Tab-separated table of C-alpha atoms and ligand atoms in Angstrom:
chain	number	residue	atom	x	y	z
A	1	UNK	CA	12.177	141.524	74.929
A	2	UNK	CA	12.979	138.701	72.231
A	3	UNK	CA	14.859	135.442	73.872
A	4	UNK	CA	16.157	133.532	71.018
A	5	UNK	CA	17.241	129.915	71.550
A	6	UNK	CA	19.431	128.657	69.150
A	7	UNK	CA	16.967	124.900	69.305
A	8	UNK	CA	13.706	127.491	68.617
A	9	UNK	CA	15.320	129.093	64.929
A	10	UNK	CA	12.830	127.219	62.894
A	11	UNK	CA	9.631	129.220	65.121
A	12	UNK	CA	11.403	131.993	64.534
A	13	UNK	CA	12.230	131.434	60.921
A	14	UNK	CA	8.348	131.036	60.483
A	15	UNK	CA	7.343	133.941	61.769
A	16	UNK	CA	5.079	132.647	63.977
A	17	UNK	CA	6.671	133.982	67.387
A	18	UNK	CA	6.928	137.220	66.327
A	19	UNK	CA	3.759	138.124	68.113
A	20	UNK	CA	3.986	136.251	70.925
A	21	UNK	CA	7.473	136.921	71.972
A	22	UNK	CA	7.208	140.966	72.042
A	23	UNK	CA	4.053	141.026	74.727
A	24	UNK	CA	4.976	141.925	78.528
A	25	UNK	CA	5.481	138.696	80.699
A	26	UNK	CA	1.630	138.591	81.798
A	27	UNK	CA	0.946	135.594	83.739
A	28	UNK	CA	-1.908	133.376	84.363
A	29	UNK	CA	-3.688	135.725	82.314
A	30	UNK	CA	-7.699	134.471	80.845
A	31	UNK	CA	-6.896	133.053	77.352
A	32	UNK	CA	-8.133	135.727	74.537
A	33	UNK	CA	-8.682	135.061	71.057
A	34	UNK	CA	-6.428	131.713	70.481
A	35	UNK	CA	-3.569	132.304	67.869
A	36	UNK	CA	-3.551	130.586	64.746
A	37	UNK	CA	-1.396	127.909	64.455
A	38	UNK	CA	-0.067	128.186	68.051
A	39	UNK	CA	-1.947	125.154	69.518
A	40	UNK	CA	-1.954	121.701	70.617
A	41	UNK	CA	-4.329	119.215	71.221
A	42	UNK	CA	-4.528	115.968	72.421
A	43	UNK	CA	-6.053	114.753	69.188
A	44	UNK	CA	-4.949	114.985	65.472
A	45	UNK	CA	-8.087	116.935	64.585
A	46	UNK	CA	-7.299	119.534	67.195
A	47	UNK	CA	-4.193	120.026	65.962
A	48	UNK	CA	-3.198	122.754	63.254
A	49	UNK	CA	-0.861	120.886	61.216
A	50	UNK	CA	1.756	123.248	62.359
A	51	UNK	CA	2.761	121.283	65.516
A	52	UNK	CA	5.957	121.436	66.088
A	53	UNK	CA	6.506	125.361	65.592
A	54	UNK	CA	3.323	126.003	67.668
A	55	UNK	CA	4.996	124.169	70.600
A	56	UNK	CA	7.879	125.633	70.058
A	57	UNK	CA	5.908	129.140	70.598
A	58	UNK	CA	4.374	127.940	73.527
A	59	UNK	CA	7.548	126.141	75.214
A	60	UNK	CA	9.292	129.752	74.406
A	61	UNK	CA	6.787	131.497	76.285
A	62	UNK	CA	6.999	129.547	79.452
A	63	UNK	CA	10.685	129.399	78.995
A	64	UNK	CA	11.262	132.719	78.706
A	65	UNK	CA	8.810	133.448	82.335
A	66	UNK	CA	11.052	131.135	83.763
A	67	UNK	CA	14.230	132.991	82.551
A	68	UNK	CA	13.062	136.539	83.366
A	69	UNK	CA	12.276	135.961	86.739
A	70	UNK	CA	15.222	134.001	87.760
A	71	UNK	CA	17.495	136.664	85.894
A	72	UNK	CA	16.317	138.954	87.846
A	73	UNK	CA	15.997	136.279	91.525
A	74	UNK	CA	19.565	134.136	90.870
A	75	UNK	CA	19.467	131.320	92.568
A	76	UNK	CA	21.755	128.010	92.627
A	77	UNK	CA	19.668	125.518	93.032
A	78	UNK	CA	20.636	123.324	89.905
A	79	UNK	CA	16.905	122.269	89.155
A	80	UNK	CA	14.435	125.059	87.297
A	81	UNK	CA	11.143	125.414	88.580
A	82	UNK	CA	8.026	126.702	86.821
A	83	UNK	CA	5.327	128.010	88.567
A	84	UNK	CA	1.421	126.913	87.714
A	85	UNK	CA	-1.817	128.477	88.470
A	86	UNK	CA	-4.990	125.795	88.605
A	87	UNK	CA	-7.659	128.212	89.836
A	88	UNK	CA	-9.397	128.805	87.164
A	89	UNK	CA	-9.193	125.151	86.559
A	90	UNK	CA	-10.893	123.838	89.828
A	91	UNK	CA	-12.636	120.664	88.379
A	92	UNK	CA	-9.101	119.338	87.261
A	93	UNK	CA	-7.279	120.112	90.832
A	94	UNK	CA	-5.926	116.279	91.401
A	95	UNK	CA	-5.312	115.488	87.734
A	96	UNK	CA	-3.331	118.808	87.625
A	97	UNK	CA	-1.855	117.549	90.651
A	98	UNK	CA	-1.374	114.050	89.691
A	99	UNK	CA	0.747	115.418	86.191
A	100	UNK	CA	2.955	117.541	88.431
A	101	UNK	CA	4.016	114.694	90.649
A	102	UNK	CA	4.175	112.595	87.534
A	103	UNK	CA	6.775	114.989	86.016
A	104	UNK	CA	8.627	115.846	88.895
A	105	UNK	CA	9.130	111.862	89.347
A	106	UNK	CA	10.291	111.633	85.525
A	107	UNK	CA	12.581	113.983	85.255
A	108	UNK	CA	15.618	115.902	87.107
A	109	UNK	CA	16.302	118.996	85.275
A	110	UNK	CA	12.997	121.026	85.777
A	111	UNK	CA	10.269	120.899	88.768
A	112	UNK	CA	6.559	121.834	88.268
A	113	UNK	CA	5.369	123.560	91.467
A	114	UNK	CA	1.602	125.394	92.151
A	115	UNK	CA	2.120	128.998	92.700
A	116	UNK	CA	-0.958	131.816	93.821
A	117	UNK	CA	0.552	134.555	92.064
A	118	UNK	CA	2.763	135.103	89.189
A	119	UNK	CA	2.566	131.665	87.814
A	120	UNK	CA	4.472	131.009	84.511
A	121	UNK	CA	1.694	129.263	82.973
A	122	UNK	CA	-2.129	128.512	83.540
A	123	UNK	CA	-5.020	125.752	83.100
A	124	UNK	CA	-8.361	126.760	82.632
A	125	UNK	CA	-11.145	124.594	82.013
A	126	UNK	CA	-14.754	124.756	79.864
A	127	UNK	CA	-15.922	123.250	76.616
A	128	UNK	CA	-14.176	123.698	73.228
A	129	UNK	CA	-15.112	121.843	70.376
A	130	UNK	CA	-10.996	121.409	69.276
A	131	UNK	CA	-10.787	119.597	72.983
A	132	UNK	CA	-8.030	120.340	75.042
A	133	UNK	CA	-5.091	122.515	74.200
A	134	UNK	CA	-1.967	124.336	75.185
A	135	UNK	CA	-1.784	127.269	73.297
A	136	UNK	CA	-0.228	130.909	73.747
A	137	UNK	CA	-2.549	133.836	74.651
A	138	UNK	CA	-1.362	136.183	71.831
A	139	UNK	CA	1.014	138.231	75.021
A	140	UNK	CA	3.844	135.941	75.376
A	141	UNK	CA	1.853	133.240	78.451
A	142	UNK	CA	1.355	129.976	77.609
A	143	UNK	CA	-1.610	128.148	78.973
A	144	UNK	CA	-3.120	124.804	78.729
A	145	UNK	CA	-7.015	124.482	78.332
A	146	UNK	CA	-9.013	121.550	79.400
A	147	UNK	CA	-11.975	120.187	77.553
A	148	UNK	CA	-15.120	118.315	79.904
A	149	UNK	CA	-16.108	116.065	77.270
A	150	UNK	CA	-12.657	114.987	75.863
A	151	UNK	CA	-11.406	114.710	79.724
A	152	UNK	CA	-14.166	112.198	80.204
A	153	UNK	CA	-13.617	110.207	76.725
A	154	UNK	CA	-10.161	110.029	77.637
A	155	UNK	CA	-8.674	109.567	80.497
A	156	UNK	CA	-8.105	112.929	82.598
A	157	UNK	CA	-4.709	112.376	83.892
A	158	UNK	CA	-3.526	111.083	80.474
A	159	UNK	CA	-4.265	114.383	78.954
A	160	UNK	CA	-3.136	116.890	81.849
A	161	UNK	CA	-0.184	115.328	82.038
A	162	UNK	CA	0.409	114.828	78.063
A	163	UNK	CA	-1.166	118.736	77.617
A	164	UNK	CA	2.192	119.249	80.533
A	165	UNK	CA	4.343	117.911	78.271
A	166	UNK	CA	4.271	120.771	75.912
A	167	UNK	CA	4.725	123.161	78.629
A	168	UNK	CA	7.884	121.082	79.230
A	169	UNK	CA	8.731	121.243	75.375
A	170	UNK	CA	7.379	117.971	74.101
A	171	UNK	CA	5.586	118.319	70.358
A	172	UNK	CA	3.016	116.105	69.692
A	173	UNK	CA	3.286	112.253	68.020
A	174	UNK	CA	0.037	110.701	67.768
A	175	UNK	CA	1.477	108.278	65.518
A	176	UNK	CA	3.366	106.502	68.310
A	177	UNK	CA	2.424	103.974	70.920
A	178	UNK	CA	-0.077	103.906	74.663
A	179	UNK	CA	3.668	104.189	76.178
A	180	UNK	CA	4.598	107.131	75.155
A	181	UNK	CA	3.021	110.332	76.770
A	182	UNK	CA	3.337	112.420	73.499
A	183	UNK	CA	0.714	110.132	71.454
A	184	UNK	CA	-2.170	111.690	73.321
A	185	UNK	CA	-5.404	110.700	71.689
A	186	UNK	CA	-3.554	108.498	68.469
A	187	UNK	CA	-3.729	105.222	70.604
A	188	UNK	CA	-7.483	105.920	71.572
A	189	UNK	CA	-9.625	106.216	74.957
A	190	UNK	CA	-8.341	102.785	76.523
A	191	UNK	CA	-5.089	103.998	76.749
A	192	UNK	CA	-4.061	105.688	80.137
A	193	UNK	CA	-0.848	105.736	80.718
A	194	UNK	CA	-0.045	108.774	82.267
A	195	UNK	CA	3.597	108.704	82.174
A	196	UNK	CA	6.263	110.012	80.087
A	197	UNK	CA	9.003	107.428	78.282
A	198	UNK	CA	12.381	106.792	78.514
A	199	UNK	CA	13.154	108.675	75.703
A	200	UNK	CA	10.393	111.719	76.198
A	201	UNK	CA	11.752	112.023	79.830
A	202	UNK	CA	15.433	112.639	77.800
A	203	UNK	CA	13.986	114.958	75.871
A	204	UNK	CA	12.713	117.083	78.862
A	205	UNK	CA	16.086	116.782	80.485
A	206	UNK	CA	17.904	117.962	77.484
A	207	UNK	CA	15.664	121.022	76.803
A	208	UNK	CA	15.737	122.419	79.906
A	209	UNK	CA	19.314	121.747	80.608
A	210	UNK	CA	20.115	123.322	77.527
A	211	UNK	CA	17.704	125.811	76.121
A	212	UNK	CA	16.430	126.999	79.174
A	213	UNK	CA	20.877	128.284	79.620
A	214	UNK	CA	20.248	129.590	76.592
A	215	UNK	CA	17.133	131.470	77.742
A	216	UNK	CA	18.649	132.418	81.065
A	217	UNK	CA	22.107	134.201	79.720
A	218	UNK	CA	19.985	136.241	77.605
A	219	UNK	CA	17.856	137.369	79.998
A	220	UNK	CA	20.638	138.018	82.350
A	221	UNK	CA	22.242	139.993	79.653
A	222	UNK	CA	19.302	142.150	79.247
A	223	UNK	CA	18.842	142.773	82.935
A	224	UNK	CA	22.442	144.066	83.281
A	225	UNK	CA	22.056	146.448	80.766
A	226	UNK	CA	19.123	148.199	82.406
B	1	ZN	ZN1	-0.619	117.566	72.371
Protein backbone atom coordinates (compact mmCIF):
# COMPACT_ATOMS: atom_id res chain seq x y z
CA UNK A 1 0.00 0.00 0.00
CA UNK A 2 3.27 2.18 0.67
CA UNK A 3 3.77 5.16 -2.10
CA UNK A 4 7.22 6.33 -1.66
CA UNK A 5 8.26 9.67 -3.18
CA UNK A 6 11.68 10.09 -3.66
CA UNK A 7 11.10 14.26 -2.10
CA UNK A 8 9.24 12.35 1.17
CA UNK A 9 12.69 9.93 2.16
CA UNK A 10 13.40 11.98 5.18
CA UNK A 11 9.38 11.04 6.65
CA UNK A 12 10.17 7.90 5.81
CA UNK A 13 13.65 7.75 7.20
CA UNK A 14 11.96 8.89 10.55
CA UNK A 15 9.68 6.48 10.88
CA UNK A 16 6.98 8.52 11.31
CA UNK A 17 4.81 7.38 8.16
CA UNK A 18 5.02 4.04 8.86
CA UNK A 19 1.64 4.09 10.46
CA UNK A 20 -0.04 6.26 8.47
CA UNK A 21 0.88 5.02 5.10
CA UNK A 22 -0.29 1.18 5.64
CA UNK A 23 -4.19 2.17 6.64
CA UNK A 24 -6.94 1.65 3.76
CA UNK A 25 -7.63 4.97 1.79
CA UNK A 26 -10.60 6.04 4.26
CA UNK A 27 -11.82 9.36 3.41
CA UNK A 28 -13.36 12.20 5.15
CA UNK A 29 -13.26 10.01 7.99
CA UNK A 30 -13.99 11.86 11.98
CA UNK A 31 -10.41 12.57 13.23
CA UNK A 32 -9.48 9.84 16.11
CA UNK A 33 -6.83 10.10 18.52
CA UNK A 34 -4.33 12.78 16.73
CA UNK A 35 -0.81 11.23 16.00
CA UNK A 36 2.11 12.45 17.65
CA UNK A 37 4.16 14.54 15.83
CA UNK A 38 1.95 14.50 12.69
CA UNK A 39 0.46 18.04 13.08
CA UNK A 40 0.40 21.54 12.13
CA UNK A 41 -0.80 24.53 13.47
CA UNK A 42 -1.09 27.88 12.64
CA UNK A 43 0.95 28.92 15.64
CA UNK A 44 4.47 27.93 16.94
CA UNK A 45 2.99 26.58 20.17
CA UNK A 46 0.72 24.28 18.25
CA UNK A 47 3.30 22.97 16.50
CA UNK A 48 5.36 19.73 17.52
CA UNK A 49 8.72 20.75 16.65
CA UNK A 50 8.68 18.08 14.08
CA UNK A 51 7.18 20.22 11.25
CA UNK A 52 8.44 19.48 8.35
CA UNK A 53 8.21 15.50 8.55
CA UNK A 54 4.64 15.84 9.97
CA UNK A 55 3.65 17.68 6.75
CA UNK A 56 5.32 15.58 4.87
CA UNK A 57 2.97 12.68 6.46
CA UNK A 58 0.07 14.58 5.89
CA UNK A 59 0.89 15.89 2.18
CA UNK A 60 1.64 11.92 1.57
CA UNK A 61 -1.66 11.03 2.66
CA UNK A 62 -3.61 13.32 0.46
CA UNK A 63 -1.19 12.62 -2.26
CA UNK A 64 -1.43 9.25 -2.26
CA UNK A 65 -5.86 9.58 -2.32
CA UNK A 66 -5.21 11.54 -5.18
CA UNK A 67 -2.94 8.90 -6.87
CA UNK A 68 -5.08 5.84 -6.08
CA UNK A 69 -8.07 7.04 -7.46
CA UNK A 70 -6.80 8.46 -10.61
CA UNK A 71 -4.69 5.14 -11.12
CA UNK A 72 -7.45 3.45 -11.10
CA UNK A 73 -9.93 6.63 -13.22
CA UNK A 74 -6.94 7.86 -15.92
CA UNK A 75 -7.68 10.84 -17.08
CA UNK A 76 -5.68 13.57 -19.27
CA UNK A 77 -6.56 16.48 -18.04
CA UNK A 78 -3.00 17.95 -17.20
CA UNK A 79 -4.20 19.65 -13.85
CA UNK A 80 -4.73 17.21 -10.52
CA UNK A 81 -7.66 17.74 -8.57
CA UNK A 82 -8.27 16.91 -4.91
CA UNK A 83 -11.46 16.46 -3.63
CA UNK A 84 -12.67 18.22 -0.08
CA UNK A 85 -15.43 17.50 2.24
CA UNK A 86 -16.64 20.79 4.48
CA UNK A 87 -19.67 19.19 6.14
CA UNK A 88 -18.63 18.60 9.16
CA UNK A 89 -17.16 22.01 9.01
CA UNK A 90 -20.40 24.10 8.36
CA UNK A 91 -19.44 27.33 10.33
CA UNK A 92 -16.29 27.71 8.00
CA UNK A 93 -18.33 27.08 4.52
CA UNK A 94 -17.13 30.59 2.75
CA UNK A 95 -13.67 30.70 4.32
CA UNK A 96 -13.28 27.05 3.08
CA UNK A 97 -14.59 28.39 0.01
CA UNK A 98 -12.72 31.54 -0.14
CA UNK A 99 -9.08 29.27 0.31
CA UNK A 100 -10.17 27.07 -2.58
CA UNK A 101 -10.68 29.91 -4.99
CA UNK A 102 -7.60 31.46 -3.49
CA UNK A 103 -5.52 28.38 -4.50
CA UNK A 104 -7.01 27.57 -7.59
CA UNK A 105 -6.15 31.38 -8.62
CA UNK A 106 -2.40 30.81 -7.35
CA UNK A 107 -1.48 28.02 -8.83
CA UNK A 108 -1.75 25.79 -12.19
CA UNK A 109 -0.64 22.39 -11.40
CA UNK A 110 -3.35 21.20 -8.84
CA UNK A 111 -7.21 22.32 -8.39
CA UNK A 112 -9.08 22.13 -5.01
CA UNK A 113 -12.70 21.17 -5.76
CA UNK A 114 -15.76 20.29 -2.94
CA UNK A 115 -16.77 16.77 -3.36
CA UNK A 116 -20.03 14.86 -1.27
CA UNK A 117 -18.45 11.64 -1.22
CA UNK A 118 -15.06 10.23 -1.28
CA UNK A 119 -13.25 13.40 -0.63
CA UNK A 120 -9.40 13.16 -0.31
CA UNK A 121 -9.28 15.22 2.68
CA UNK A 122 -11.66 16.83 5.37
CA UNK A 123 -12.24 20.05 7.71
CA UNK A 124 -13.94 19.71 10.77
CA UNK A 125 -14.46 22.31 13.18
CA UNK A 126 -14.77 22.61 17.37
CA UNK A 127 -12.45 23.85 20.06
CA UNK A 128 -8.89 22.56 20.67
CA UNK A 129 -6.68 24.15 22.92
CA UNK A 130 -3.43 23.54 20.19
CA UNK A 131 -5.85 25.78 17.70
CA UNK A 132 -6.16 24.77 14.34
CA UNK A 133 -4.39 21.92 12.65
CA UNK A 134 -3.89 19.64 9.72
CA UNK A 135 -2.98 16.50 10.94
CA UNK A 136 -3.35 12.72 9.75
CA UNK A 137 -6.05 10.51 11.36
CA UNK A 138 -3.69 7.58 12.26
CA UNK A 139 -5.43 5.56 8.67
CA UNK A 140 -3.61 7.22 5.97
CA UNK A 141 -6.52 10.69 5.54
CA UNK A 142 -5.35 13.83 6.14
CA UNK A 143 -7.63 16.42 7.57
CA UNK A 144 -7.47 19.94 8.63
CA UNK A 145 -9.22 21.02 11.98
CA UNK A 146 -10.47 24.43 12.71
CA UNK A 147 -10.30 26.11 16.05
CA UNK A 148 -13.47 28.92 17.05
CA UNK A 149 -11.37 30.93 19.18
CA UNK A 150 -8.08 31.04 17.12
CA UNK A 151 -10.42 31.59 13.83
CA UNK A 152 -11.72 34.67 15.56
CA UNK A 153 -8.16 35.99 16.96
CA UNK A 154 -6.95 35.56 13.62
CA UNK A 155 -8.31 36.10 10.71
CA UNK A 156 -10.48 33.03 9.33
CA UNK A 157 -9.52 33.03 5.78
CA UNK A 158 -5.82 33.54 6.70
CA UNK A 159 -5.80 30.29 8.48
CA UNK A 160 -8.09 28.04 6.11
CA UNK A 161 -6.25 28.96 3.47
CA UNK A 162 -2.62 28.75 5.26
CA UNK A 163 -4.06 25.24 7.15
CA UNK A 164 -4.67 24.45 2.79
CA UNK A 165 -1.36 24.97 2.24
CA UNK A 166 -0.19 21.88 3.93
CA UNK A 167 -2.69 19.86 2.20
CA UNK A 168 -0.93 21.29 -0.89
CA UNK A 169 2.58 20.40 0.69
CA UNK A 170 3.64 23.67 2.22
CA UNK A 171 5.56 23.18 5.88
CA UNK A 172 5.21 25.77 8.15
CA UNK A 173 7.61 29.20 8.55
CA UNK A 174 6.40 31.35 11.18
CA UNK A 175 9.57 33.07 11.11
CA UNK A 176 8.80 34.78 7.80
CA UNK A 177 6.79 37.80 6.81
CA UNK A 178 2.44 38.93 6.65
CA UNK A 179 3.22 38.08 2.76
CA UNK A 180 3.85 34.89 2.88
CA UNK A 181 0.92 32.36 3.50
CA UNK A 182 3.22 29.81 5.34
CA UNK A 183 3.96 32.28 8.44
CA UNK A 184 0.50 31.65 9.82
CA UNK A 185 0.27 33.06 13.30
CA UNK A 186 4.39 34.34 13.48
CA UNK A 187 3.36 37.85 12.08
CA UNK A 188 0.36 38.10 14.61
CA UNK A 189 -3.60 38.75 14.40
CA UNK A 190 -3.33 42.02 12.14
CA UNK A 191 -2.01 40.19 9.49
CA UNK A 192 -4.56 38.83 6.84
CA UNK A 193 -3.27 38.18 3.91
CA UNK A 194 -4.79 35.30 2.63
CA UNK A 195 -2.70 34.58 -0.26
CA UNK A 196 0.13 32.46 -1.08
CA UNK A 197 3.69 34.12 -2.48
CA UNK A 198 5.52 34.05 -5.40
CA UNK A 199 7.74 31.67 -4.22
CA UNK A 200 5.10 29.38 -2.00
CA UNK A 201 2.87 29.32 -5.18
CA UNK A 202 6.38 27.65 -6.92
CA UNK A 203 6.57 25.44 -4.42
CA UNK A 204 2.97 24.08 -4.94
CA UNK A 205 3.60 23.89 -8.64
CA UNK A 206 6.72 21.94 -8.25
CA UNK A 207 5.30 19.36 -5.77
CA UNK A 208 2.53 18.43 -7.51
CA UNK A 209 4.09 18.43 -10.87
CA UNK A 210 6.62 16.29 -9.58
CA UNK A 211 5.83 14.20 -6.58
CA UNK A 212 2.40 13.75 -7.22
CA UNK A 213 4.19 11.63 -10.96
CA UNK A 214 5.95 10.07 -8.57
CA UNK A 215 2.87 9.08 -6.55
CA UNK A 216 0.82 8.31 -9.63
CA UNK A 217 3.37 5.67 -11.48
CA UNK A 218 3.41 3.84 -8.35
CA UNK A 219 0.06 3.54 -7.92
CA UNK A 220 -0.45 2.66 -11.48
CA UNK A 221 2.12 0.03 -11.02
CA UNK A 222 0.31 -1.49 -8.21
CA UNK A 223 -3.04 -1.47 -9.93
CA UNK A 224 -1.64 -3.44 -12.93
CA UNK A 225 -0.41 -6.02 -10.93
CA UNK A 226 -3.75 -6.86 -9.36
ZN1 LIG B 1 0.72 25.51 9.66
Amino acid sequence: MRISLPLLSTAVGLGLTAAVLTGPAATAAAPQEPVRGAQLGYEPSAGSGEDAAANRAFFEAVIKSVAEKRAANPTSAAAVTVYYSATNAPSFRSQIASSAQIWNSSVSNVRLAESSSGADFAYYEGNDPRGSYASTNGHGSGYIFLDYQQNQQYNSTRVTAHETGHVLGLPDHYSGPCSELMSGGGPGPSCTNPYPNSAERSRVNQLWANGFKAALDKALEKASQR
